[in-house]
mmCIF file with all atom_site columns, C-alpha atoms in Angstrom:
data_model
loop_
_atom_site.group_PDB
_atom_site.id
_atom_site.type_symbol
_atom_site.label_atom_id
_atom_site.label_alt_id
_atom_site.label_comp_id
_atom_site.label_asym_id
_atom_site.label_entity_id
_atom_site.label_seq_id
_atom_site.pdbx_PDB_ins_code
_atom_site.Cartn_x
_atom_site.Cartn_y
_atom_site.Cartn_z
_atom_site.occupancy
_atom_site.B_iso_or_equiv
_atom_site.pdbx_formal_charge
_atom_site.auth_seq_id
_atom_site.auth_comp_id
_atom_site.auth_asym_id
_atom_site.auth_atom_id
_atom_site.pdbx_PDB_model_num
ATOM 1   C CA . UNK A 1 1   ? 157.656 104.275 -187.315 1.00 0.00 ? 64  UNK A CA 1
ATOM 2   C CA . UNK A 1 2   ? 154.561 103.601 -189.604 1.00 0.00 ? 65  UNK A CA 1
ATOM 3   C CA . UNK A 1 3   ? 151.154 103.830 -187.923 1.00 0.00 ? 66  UNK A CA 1
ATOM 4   C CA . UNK A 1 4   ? 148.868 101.056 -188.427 1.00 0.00 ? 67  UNK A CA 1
ATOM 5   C CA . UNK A 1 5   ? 145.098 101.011 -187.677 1.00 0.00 ? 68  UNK A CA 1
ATOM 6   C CA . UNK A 1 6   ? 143.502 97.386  -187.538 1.00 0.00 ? 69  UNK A CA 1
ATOM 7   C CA . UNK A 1 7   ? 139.662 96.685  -188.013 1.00 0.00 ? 70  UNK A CA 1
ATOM 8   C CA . UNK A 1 8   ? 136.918 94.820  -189.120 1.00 0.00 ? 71  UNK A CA 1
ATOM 9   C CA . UNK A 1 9   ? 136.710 92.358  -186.116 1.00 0.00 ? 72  UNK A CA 1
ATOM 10  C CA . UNK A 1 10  ? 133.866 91.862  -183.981 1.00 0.00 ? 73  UNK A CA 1
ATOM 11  C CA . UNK A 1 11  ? 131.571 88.799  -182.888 1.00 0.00 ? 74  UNK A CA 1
ATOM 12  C CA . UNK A 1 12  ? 130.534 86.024  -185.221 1.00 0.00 ? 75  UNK A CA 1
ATOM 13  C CA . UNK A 1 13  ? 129.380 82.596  -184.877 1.00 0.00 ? 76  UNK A CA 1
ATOM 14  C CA . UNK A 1 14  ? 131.281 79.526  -185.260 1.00 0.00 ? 77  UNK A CA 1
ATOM 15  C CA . UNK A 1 15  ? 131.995 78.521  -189.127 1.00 0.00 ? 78  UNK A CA 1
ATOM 16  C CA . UNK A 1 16  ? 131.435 82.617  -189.651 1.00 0.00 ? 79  UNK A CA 1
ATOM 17  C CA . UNK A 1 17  ? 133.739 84.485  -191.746 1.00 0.00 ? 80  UNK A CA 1
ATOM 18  C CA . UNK A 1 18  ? 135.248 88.175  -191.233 1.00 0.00 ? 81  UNK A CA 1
ATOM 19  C CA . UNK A 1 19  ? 137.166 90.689  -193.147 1.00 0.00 ? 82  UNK A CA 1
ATOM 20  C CA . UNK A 1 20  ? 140.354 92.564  -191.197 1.00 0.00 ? 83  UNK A CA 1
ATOM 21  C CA . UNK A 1 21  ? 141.791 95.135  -192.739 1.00 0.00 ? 84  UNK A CA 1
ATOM 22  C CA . UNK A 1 22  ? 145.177 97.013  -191.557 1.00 0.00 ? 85  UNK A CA 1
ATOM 23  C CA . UNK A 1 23  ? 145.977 100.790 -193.024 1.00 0.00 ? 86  UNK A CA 1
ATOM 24  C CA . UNK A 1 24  ? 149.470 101.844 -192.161 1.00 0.00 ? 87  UNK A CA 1
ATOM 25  C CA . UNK A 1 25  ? 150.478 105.458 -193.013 1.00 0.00 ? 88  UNK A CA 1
ATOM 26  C CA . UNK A 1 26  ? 153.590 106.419 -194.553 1.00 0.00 ? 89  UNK A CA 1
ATOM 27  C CA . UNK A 1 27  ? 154.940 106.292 -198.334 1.00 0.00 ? 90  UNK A CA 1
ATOM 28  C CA . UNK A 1 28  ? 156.829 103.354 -197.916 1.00 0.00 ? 91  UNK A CA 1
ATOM 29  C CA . UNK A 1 29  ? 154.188 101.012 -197.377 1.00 0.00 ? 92  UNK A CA 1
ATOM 30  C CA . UNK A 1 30  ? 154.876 98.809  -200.625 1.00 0.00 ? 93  UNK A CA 1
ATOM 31  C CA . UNK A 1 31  ? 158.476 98.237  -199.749 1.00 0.00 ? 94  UNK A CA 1
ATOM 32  C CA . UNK A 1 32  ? 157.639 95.998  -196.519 1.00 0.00 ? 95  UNK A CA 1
ATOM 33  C CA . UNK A 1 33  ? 156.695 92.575  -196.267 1.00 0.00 ? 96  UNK A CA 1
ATOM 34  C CA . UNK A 1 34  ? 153.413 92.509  -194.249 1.00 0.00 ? 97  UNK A CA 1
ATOM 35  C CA . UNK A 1 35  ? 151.989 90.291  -192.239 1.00 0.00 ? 98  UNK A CA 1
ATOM 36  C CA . UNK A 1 36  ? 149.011 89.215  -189.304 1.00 0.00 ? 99  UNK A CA 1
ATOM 37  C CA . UNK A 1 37  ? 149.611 87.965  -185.909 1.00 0.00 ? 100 UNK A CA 1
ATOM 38  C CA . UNK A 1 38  ? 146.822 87.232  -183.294 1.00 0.00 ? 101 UNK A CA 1
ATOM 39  C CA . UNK A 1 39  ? 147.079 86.506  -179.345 1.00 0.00 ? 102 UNK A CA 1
ATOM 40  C CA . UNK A 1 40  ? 144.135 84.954  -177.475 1.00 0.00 ? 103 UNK A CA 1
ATOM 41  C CA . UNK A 1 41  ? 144.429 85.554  -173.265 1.00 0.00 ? 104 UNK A CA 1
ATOM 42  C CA . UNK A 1 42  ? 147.321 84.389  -171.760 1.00 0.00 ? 105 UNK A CA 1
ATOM 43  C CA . UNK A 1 43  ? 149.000 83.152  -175.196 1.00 0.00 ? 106 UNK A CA 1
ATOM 44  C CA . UNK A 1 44  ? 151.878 84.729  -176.827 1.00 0.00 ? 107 UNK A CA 1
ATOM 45  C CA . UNK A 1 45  ? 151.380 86.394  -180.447 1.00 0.00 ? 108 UNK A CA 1
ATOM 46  C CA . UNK A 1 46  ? 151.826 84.308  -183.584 1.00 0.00 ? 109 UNK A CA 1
ATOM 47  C CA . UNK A 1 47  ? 152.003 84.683  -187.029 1.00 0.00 ? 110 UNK A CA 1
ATOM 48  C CA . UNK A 1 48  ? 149.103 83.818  -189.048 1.00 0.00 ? 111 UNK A CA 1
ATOM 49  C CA . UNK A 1 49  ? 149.469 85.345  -192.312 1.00 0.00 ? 112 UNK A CA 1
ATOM 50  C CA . UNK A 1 50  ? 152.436 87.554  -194.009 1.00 0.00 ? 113 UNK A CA 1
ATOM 51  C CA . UNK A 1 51  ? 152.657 88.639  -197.589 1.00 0.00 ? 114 UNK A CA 1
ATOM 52  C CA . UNK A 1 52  ? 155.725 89.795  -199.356 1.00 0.00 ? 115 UNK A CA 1
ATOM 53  C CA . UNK A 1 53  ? 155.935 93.595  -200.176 1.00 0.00 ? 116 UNK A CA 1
ATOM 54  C CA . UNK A 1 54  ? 154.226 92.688  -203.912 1.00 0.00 ? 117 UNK A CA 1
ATOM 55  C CA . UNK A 1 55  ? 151.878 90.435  -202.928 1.00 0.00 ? 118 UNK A CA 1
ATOM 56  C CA . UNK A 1 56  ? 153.956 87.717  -204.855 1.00 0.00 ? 119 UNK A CA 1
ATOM 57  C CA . UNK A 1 57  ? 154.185 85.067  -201.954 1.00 0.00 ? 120 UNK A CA 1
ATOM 58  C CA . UNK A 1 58  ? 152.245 84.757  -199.066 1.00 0.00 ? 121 UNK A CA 1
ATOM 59  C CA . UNK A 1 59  ? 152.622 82.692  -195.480 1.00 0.00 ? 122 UNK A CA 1
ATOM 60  C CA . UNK A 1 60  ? 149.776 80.814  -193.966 1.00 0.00 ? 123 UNK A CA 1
ATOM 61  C CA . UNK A 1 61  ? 150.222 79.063  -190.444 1.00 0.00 ? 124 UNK A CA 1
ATOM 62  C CA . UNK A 1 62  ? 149.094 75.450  -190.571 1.00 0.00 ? 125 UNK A CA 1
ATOM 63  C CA . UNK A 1 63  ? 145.360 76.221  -188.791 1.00 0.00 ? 126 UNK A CA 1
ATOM 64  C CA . UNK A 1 64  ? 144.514 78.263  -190.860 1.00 0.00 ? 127 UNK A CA 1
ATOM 65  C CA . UNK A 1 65  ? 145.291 77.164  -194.762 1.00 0.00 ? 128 UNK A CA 1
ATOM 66  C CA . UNK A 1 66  ? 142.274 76.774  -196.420 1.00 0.00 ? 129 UNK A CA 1
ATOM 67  C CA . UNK A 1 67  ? 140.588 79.011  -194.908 1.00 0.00 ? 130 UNK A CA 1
ATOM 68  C CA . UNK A 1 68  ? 142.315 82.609  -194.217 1.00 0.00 ? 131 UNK A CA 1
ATOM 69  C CA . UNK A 1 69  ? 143.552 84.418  -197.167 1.00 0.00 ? 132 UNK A CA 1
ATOM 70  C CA . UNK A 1 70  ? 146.047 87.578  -196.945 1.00 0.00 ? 133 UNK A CA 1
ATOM 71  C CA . UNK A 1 71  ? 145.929 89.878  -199.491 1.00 0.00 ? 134 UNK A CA 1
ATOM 72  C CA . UNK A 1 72  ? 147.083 93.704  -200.104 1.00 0.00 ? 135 UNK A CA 1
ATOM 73  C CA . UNK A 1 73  ? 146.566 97.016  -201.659 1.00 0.00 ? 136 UNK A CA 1
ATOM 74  C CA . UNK A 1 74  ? 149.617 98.696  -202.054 1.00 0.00 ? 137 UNK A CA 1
ATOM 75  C CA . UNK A 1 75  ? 147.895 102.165 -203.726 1.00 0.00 ? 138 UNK A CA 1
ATOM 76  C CA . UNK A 1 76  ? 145.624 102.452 -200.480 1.00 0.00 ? 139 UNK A CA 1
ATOM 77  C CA . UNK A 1 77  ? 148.470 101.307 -198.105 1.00 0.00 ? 140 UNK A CA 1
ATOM 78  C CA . UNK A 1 78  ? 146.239 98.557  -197.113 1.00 0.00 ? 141 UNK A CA 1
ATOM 79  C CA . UNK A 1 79  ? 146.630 94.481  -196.305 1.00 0.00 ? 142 UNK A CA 1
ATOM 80  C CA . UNK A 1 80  ? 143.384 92.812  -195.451 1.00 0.00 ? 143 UNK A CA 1
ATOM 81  C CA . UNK A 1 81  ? 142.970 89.235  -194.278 1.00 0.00 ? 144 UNK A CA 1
ATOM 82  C CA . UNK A 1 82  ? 139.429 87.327  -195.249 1.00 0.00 ? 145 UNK A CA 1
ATOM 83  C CA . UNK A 1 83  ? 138.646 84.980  -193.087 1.00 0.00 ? 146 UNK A CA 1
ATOM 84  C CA . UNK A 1 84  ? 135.943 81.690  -193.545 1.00 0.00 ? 147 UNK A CA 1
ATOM 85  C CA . UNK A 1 85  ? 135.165 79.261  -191.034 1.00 0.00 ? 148 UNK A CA 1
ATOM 86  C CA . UNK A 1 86  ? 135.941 80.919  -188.256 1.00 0.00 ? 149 UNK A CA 1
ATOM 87  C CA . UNK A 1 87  ? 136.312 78.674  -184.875 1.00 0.00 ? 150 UNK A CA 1
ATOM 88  C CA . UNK A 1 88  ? 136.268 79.657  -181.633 1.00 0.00 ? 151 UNK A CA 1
ATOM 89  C CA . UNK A 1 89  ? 139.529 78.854  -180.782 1.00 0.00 ? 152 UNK A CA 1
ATOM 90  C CA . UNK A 1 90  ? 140.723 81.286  -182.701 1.00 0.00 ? 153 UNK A CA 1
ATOM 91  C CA . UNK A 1 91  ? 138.933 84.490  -180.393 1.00 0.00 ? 154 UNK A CA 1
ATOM 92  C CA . UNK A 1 92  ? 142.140 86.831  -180.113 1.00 0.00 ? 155 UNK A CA 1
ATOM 93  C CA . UNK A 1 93  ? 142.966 90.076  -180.780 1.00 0.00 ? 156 UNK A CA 1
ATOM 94  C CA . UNK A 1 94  ? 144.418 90.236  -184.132 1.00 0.00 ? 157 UNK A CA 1
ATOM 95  C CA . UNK A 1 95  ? 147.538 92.756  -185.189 1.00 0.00 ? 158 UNK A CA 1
ATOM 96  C CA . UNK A 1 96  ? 149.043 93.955  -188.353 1.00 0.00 ? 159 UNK A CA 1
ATOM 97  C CA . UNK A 1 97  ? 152.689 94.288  -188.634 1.00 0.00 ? 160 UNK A CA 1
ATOM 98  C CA . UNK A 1 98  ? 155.736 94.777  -190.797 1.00 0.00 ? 161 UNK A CA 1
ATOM 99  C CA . UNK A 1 99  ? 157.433 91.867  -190.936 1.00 0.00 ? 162 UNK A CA 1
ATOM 100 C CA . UNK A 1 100 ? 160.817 90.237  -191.993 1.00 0.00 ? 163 UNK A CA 1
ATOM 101 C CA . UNK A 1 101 ? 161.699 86.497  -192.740 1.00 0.00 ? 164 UNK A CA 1
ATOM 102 C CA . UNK A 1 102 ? 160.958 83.934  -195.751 1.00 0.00 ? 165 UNK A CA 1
ATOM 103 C CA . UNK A 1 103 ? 160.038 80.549  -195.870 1.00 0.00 ? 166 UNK A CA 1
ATOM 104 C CA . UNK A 1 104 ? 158.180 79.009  -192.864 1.00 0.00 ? 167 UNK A CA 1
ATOM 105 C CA . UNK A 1 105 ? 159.552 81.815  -190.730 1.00 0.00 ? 168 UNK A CA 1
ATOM 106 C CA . UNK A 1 106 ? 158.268 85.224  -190.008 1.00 0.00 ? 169 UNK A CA 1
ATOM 107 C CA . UNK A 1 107 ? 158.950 88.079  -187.340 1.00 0.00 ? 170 UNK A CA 1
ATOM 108 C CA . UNK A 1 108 ? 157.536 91.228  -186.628 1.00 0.00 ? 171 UNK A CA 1
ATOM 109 C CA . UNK A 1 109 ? 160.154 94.613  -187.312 1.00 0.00 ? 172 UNK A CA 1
ATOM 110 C CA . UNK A 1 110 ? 160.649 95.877  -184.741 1.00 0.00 ? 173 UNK A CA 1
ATOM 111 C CA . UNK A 1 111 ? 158.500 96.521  -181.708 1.00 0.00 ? 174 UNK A CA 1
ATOM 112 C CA . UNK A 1 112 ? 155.664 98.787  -183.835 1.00 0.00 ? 175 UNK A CA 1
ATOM 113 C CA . UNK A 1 113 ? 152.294 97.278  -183.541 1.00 0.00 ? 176 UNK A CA 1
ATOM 114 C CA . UNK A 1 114 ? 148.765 98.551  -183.831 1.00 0.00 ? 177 UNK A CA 1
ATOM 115 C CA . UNK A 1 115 ? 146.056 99.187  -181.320 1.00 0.00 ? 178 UNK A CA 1
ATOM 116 C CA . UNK A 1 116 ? 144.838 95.424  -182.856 1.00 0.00 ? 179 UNK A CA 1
ATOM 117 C CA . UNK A 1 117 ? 141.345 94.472  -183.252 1.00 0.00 ? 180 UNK A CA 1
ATOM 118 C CA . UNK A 1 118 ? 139.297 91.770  -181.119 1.00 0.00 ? 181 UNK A CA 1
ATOM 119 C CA . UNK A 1 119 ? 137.785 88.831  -183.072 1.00 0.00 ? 182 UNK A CA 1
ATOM 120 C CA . UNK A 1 120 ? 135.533 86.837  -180.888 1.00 0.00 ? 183 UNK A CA 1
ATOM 121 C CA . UNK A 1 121 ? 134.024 83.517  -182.621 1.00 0.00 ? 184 UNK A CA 1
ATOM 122 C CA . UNK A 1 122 ? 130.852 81.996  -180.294 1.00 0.00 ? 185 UNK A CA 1
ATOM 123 C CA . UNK A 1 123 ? 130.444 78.567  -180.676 1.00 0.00 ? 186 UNK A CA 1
#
């Protein structure tokens, strides 16, 4: 399994932006599509971002086009997600995964998540 260590979340106001940023270990970081998921209380976790294994195509659920952008570092074995007008709605904790799928459609590999890291937007 790869290890994956999520951060940069914390508490910001409504219409606030963050930066996330997911380092997984392992050499074979640049042959995996990547991708975020989030899940508020009592709500399963979705996909809201994935990025293909060069960075060549990239996924964006419909809440959050316009506004979240994924984007990676292959040399550091990194995939960050910015994130701009941030509503509070969107308070989850927010995972990094490999991921598999194409399209409109995206999975997580497997069952190997991170510890995840808690975004809280006041309003």
């Amino acid at each position: 399994q790869v290890q994956l260590v999520e951060s940069g979340g914390g508490l910001v106001q409504a219409g606030g932006s963050l930066r996330l940023s997911c380092a997984a270990s392992g050499r074979t970081f640049g042959d995996y599509n990547m991708g975020w998921f989030r899940q508020a209380p009592g709500k399963e976790r979705d996909v809201v971002a994935a990025i293909s294994w060069n960075g060549g195509s990239r996924y964006y659920a419909d809440s959050v086009k316009g506004r979240f952008t994924i984007s990676r570092s292959n040399a550091k074995n990194t995939v960050y997600m910015q994130m701009n007008s941030l509503e509070p709605e969107e308070t989850a904790i927010y995972y990094c995964a490999r991921v598999i799928g194409g399209g409109s459609s995206w999975r997580a590999l497997g069952d190997n998540w991170g510890q995840g890291t808690q975004v809280t937007v006041s309003s």
